[in-house]
mmCIF file of C-alpha atoms and ligand atoms in Angstrom:
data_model
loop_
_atom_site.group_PDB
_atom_site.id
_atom_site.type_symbol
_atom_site.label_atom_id
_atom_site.label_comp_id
_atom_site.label_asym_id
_atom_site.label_seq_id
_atom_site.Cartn_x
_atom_site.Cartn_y
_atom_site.Cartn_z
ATOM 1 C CA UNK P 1 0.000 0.000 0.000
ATOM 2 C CA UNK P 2 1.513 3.538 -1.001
ATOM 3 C CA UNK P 3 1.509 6.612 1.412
ATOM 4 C CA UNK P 4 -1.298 8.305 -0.530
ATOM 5 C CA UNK P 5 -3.317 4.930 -0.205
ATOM 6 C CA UNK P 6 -2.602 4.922 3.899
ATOM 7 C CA UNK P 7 -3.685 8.857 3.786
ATOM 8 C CA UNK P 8 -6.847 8.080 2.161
ATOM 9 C CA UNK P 9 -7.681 5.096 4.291
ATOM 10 C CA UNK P 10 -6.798 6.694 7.469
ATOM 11 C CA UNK P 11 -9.175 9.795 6.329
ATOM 12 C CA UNK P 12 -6.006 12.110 6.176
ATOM 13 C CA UNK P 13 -6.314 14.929 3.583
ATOM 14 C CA UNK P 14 -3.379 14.801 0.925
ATOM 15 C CA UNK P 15 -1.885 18.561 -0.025
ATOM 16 C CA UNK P 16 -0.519 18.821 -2.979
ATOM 17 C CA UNK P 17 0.523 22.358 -4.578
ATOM 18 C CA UNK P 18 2.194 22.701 -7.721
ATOM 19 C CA UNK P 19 5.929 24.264 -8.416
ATOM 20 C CA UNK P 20 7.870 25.018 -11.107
ATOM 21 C CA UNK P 21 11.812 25.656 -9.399
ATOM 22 C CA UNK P 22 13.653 24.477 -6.896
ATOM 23 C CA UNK P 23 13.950 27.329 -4.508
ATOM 24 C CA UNK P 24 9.722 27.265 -3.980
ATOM 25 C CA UNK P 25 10.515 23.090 -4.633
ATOM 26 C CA UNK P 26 12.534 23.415 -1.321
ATOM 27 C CA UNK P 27 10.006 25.337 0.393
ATOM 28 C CA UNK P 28 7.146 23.278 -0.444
ATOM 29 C CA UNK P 29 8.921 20.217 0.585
ATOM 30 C CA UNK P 30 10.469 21.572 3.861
ATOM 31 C CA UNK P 31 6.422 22.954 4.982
ATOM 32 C CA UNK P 32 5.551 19.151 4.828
ATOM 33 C CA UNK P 33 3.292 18.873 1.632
ATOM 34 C CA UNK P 34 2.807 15.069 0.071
ATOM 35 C CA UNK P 35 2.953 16.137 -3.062
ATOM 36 C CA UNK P 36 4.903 18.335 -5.389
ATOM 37 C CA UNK P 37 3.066 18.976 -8.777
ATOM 38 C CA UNK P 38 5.361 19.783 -11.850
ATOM 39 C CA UNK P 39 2.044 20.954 -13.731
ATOM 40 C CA UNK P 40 2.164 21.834 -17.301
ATOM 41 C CA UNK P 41 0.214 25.105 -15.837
ATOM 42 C CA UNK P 42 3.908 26.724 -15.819
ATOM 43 C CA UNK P 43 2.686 27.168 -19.507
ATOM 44 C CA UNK P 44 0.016 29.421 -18.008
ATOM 45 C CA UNK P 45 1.775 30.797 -14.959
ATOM 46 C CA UNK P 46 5.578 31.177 -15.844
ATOM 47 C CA UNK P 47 5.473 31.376 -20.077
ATOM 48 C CA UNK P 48 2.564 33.828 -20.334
ATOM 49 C CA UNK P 49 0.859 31.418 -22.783
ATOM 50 C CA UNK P 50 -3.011 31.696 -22.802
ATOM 51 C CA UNK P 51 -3.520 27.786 -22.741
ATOM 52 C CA UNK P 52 -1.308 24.729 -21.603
ATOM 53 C CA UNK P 53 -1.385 23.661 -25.096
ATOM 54 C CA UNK P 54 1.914 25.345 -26.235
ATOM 55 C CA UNK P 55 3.548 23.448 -23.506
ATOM 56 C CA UNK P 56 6.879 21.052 -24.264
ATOM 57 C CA UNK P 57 8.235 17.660 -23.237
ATOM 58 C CA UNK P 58 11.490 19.509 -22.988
ATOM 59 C CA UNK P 59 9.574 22.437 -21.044
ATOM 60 C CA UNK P 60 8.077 19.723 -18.580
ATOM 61 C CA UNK P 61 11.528 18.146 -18.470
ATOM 62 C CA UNK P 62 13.490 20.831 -17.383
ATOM 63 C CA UNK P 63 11.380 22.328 -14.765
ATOM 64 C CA UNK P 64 10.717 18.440 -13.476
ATOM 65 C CA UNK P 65 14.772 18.831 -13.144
ATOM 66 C CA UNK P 66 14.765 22.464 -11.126
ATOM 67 C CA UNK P 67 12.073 20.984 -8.641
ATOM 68 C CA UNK P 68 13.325 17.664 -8.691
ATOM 69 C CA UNK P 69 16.614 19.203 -7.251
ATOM 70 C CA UNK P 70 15.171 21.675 -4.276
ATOM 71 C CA UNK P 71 12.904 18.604 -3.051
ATOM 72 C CA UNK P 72 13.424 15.651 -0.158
ATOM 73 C CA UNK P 73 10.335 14.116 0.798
ATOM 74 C CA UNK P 74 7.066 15.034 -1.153
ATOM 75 C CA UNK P 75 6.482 12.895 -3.862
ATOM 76 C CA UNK P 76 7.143 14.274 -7.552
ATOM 77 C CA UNK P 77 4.289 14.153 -9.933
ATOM 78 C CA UNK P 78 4.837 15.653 -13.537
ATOM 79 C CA UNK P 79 2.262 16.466 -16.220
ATOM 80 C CA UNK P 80 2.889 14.504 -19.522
ATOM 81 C CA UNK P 81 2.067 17.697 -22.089
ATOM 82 C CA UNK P 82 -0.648 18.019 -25.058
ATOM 83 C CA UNK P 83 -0.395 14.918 -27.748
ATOM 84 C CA UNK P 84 2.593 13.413 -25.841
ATOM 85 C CA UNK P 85 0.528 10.613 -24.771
ATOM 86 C CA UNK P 86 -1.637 10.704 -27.813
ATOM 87 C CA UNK P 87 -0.589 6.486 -28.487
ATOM 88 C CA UNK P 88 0.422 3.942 -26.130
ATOM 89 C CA UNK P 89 4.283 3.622 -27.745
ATOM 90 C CA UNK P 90 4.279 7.631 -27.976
ATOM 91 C CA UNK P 91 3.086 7.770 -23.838
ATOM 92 C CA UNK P 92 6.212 5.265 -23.150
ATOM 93 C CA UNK P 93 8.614 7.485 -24.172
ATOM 94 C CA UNK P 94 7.174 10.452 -22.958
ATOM 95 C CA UNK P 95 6.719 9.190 -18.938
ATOM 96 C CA UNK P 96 10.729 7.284 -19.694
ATOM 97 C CA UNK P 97 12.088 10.848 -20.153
ATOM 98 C CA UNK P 98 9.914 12.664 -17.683
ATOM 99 C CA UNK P 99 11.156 9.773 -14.864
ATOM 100 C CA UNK P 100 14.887 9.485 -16.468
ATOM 101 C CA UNK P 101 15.658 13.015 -16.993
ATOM 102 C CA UNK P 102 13.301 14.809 -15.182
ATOM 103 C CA UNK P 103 13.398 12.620 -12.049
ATOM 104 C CA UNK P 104 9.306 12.269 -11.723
ATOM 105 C CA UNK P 105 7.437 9.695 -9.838
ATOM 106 C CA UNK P 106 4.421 9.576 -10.960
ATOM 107 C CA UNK P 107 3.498 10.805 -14.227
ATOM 108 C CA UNK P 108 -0.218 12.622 -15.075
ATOM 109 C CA UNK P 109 -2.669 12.520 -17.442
ATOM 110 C CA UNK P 110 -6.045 13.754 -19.243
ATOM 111 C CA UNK P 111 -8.988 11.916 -19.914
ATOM 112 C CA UNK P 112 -10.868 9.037 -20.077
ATOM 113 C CA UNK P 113 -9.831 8.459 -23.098
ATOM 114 C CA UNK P 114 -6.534 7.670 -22.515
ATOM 115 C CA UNK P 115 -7.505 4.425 -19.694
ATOM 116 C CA UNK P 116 -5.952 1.973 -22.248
ATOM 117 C CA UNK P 117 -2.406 3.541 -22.151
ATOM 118 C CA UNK P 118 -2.886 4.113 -18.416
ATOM 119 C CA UNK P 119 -3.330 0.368 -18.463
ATOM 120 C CA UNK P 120 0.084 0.097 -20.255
ATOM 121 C CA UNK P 121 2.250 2.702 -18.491
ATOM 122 C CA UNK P 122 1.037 0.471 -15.133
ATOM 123 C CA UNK P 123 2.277 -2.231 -16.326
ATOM 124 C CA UNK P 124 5.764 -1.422 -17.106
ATOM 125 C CA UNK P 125 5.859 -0.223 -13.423
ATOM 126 C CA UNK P 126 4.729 3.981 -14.350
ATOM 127 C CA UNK P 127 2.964 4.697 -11.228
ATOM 128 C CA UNK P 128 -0.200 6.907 -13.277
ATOM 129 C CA UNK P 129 -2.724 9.820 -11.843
ATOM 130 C CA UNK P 130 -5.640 10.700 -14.300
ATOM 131 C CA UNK P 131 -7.378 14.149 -14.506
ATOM 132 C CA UNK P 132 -10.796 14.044 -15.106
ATOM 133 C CA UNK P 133 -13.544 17.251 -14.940
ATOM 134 C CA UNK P 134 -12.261 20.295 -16.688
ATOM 135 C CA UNK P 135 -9.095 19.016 -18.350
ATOM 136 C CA UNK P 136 -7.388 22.039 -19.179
ATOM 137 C CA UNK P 137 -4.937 20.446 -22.874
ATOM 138 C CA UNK P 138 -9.182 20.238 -23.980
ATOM 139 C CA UNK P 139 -10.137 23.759 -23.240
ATOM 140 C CA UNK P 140 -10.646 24.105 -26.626
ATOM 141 C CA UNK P 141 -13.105 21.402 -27.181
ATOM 142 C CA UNK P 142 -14.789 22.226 -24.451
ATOM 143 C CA UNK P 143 -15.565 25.592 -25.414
ATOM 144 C CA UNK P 144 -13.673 27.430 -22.141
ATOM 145 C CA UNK P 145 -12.249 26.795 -18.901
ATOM 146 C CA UNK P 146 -15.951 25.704 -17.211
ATOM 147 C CA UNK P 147 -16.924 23.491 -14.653
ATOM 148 C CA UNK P 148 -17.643 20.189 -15.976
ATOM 149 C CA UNK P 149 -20.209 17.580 -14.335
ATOM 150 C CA UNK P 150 -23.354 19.908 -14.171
ATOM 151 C CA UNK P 151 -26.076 17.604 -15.561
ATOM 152 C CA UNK P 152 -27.091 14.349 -14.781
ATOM 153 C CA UNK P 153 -25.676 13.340 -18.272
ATOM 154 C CA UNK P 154 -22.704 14.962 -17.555
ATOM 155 C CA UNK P 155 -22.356 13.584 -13.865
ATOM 156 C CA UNK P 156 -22.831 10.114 -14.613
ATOM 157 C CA UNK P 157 -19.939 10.117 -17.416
ATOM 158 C CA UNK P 158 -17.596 11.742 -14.626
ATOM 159 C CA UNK P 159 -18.610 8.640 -12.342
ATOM 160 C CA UNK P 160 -17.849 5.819 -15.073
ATOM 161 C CA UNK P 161 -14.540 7.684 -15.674
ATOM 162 C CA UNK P 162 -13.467 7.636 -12.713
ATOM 163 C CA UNK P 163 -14.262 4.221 -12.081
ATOM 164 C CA UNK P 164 -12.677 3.356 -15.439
ATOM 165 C CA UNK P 165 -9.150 4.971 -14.368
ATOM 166 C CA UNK P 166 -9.388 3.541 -11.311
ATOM 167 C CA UNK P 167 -10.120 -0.255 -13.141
ATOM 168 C CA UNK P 168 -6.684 0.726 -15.377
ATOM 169 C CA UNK P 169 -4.667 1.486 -12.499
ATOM 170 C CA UNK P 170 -4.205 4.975 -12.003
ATOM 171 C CA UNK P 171 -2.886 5.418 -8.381
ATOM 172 C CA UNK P 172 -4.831 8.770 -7.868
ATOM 173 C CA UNK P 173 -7.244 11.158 -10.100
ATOM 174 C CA UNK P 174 -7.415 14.498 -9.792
ATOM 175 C CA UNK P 175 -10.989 15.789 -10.049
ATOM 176 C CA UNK P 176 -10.832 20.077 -11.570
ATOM 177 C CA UNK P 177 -13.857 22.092 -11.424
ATOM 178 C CA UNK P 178 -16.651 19.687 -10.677
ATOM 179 C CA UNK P 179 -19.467 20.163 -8.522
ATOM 180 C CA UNK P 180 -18.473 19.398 -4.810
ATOM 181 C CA UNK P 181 -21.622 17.075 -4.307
ATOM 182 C CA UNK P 182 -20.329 15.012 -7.432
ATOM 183 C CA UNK P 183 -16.693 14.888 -6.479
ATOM 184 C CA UNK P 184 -18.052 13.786 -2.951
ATOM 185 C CA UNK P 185 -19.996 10.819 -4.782
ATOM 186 C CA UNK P 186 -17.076 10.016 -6.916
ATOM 187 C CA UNK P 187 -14.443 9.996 -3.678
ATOM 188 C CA UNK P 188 -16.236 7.618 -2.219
ATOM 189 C CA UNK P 189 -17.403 4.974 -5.176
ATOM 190 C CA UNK P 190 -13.188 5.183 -5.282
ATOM 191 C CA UNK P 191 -10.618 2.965 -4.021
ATOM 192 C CA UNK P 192 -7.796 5.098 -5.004
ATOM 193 C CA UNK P 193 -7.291 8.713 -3.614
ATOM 194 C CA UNK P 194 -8.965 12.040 -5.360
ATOM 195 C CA UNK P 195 -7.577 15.499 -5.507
ATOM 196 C CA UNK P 196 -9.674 18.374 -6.009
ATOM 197 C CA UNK P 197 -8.955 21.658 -7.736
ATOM 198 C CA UNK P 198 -12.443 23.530 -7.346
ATOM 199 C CA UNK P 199 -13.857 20.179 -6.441
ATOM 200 C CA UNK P 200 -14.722 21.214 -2.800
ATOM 201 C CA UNK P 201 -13.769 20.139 0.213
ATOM 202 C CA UNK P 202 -15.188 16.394 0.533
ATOM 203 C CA UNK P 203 -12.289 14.895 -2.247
ATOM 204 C CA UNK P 204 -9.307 12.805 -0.307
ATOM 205 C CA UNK P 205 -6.717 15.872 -1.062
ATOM 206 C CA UNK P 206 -6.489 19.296 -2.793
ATOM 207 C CA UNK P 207 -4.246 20.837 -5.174
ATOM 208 C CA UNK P 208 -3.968 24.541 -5.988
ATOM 209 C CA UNK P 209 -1.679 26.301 -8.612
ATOM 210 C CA UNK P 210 0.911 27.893 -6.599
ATOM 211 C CA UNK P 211 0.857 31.555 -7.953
ATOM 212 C CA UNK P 212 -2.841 31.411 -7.660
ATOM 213 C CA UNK P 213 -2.520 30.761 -3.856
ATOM 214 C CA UNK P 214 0.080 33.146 -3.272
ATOM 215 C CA UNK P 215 -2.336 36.177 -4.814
ATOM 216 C CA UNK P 216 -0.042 36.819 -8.417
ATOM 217 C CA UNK P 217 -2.537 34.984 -10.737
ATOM 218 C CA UNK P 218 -1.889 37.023 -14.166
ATOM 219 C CA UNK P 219 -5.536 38.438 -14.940
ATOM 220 C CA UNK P 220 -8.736 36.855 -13.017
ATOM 221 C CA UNK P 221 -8.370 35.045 -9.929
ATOM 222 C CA UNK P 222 -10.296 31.669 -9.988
ATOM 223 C CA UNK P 223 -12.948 31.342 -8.051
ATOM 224 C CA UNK P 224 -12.381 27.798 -6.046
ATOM 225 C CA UNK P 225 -8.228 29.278 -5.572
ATOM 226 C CA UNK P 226 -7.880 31.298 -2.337
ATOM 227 C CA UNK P 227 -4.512 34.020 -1.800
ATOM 228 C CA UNK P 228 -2.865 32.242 1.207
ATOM 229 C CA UNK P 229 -0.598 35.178 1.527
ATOM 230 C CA UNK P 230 -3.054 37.981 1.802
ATOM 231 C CA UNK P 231 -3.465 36.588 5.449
ATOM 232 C CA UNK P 232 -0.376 35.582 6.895
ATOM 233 C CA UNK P 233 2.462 37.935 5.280
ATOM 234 C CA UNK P 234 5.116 35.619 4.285
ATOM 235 C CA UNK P 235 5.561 32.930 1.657
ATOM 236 C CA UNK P 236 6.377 30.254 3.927
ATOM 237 C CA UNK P 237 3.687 31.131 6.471
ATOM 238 C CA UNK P 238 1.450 30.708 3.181
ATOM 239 C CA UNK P 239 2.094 27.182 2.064
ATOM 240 C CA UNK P 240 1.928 25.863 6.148
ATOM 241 C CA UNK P 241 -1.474 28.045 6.105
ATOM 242 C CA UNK P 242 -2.470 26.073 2.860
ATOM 243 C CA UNK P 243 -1.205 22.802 4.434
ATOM 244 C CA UNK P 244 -3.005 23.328 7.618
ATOM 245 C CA UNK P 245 -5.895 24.536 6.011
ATOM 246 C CA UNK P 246 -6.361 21.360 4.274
ATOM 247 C CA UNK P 247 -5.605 18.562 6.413
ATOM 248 C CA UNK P 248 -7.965 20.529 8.943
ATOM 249 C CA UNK P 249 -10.812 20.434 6.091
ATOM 250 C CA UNK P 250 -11.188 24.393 6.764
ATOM 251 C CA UNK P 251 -10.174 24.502 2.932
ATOM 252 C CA UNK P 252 -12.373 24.618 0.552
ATOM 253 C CA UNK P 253 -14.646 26.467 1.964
ATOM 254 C CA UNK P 254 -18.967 26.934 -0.130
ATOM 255 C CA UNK P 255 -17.165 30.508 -1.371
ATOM 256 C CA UNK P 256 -14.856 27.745 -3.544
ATOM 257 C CA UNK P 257 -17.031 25.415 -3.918
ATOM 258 C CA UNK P 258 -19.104 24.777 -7.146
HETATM 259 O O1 KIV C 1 -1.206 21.777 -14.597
HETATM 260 C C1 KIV C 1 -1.584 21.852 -13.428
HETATM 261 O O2 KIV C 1 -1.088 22.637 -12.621
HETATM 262 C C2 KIV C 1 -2.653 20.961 -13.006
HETATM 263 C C3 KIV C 1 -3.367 21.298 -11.737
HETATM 264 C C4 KIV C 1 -4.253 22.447 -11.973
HETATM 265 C C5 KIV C 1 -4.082 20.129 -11.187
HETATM 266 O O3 KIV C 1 -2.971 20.032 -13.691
#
């Protein structure tokens, strides 16, 4: 059984935040968080791009390198970037070079879709997490960053998908902008762990976007994020607030909640 697996069982919230260098890497690792997201949201947050789309392997690689370098303990998941998982053989050699090179443990995801090559990665030993909800590489089929899950149509597609990930052995799913009574439903039909971003506060663990929680999101603030540092007046005193926050359920609260 992994750490995240005890977590969940023992009713523990998981805290995950995302980084993109070493120096916040180290400072993440040393507040105590479990996990350490290299997210391909750096396209968003450190390029300037107006989508993850435009995001690299070589991007992904390098900054899996800077973070993989400030951290100790948490563990070290890494996006795998738009169409570089779009066949099983291509999704080999993508999650080789993000664990190789880029010194990931886990690599991630998007969509349902892509169950069969989860299926494959797990079985050459790739520990996997899905994303499922609003999957930001398909903002542009679905028509905008939006919450997903709203109908019952909707809803009961999220549950089979998660179910599905789950059956190809994805170690965790990470559940982004989906109604918190859904996610709730969905957390508990699981085996394996959930981590919400805008997912409310009943998923096994929550993720936020670094610069979002630390108040410097370029343009508008998402709703479900909160600015960690507005309150406590020092980067470090933000992440333990975040930490603390979480594994004390106070975070989400209904004002980021769907
Ligand atoms: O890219 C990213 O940072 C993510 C999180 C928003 C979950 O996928």
């Amino acid at each position: 059984m992994t750490k995240l697996d005890k977590l969940k069982q023992n009713g523990e919230k998981i805290t995950c935040l995302t980084a993109y260098d070493a120096s916040f890497s180290s400072l993440i690792d040393q507040a105590g968080i479990d996990i350490l997201l290299v997210g391909d949201s750096l396209g968003m947050v450190v390029q300037g791009q107006n989508s993850t789309v435009p995001v690299t392997l070589d991007d992904m690689i390098y900054h899996c390198q800077l973070v993989a370098r400030g951290k100790q303990k948490a563990l070290l998941i890494a996006d795998m970037p738009f169409m570089t998982y779009s066949t099983p053989e291509i999704a080999f050699e993508t999650a080789a070079r993000l664990m190789r090179e880029g010194k990931a443990e886990m690599v991630k995801l998007e969509g349902a879709w892509a169950a069969e090559t989860i299926e494959m990665l797990v079985e050459r030993g790739i520990p996997v997490c899905g994303h499922l909800g609003l999957t930001p590489q398909s903002v542009y089929k679905l028509g905008g960053y939006r919450v997903q899950g709203r109908d019952e149509i909707e809803a009961q597609l999220l549950r089979e998908e998660a179910l599905l990930l789950q059956s190809a052995g994805a170690s965790l799913i990470v559940l982004e902008c989906v109604p918190g009574d859904l996610a709730a439903e969905i957390t508990t039909s699981l085996r394996i762990p959930t981590i919400g971003i805008g997912a409310g506060k009943d998923c096994d663990g929550q993720v936020l976007v670094l610069y979002d929680m630390l108040g410097i999101t370029i343009g508008k603030k998402p709703s479900f994020s909160k600015d960690f540092l507005q309150t406590t007046g020092s980067i470090s005193t933000a992440i333990e607030a975040f930490i603390e926050a979480v594994k004390n359920g106070t975070f989400p609260g209904p004002e980021h909640t769907f």
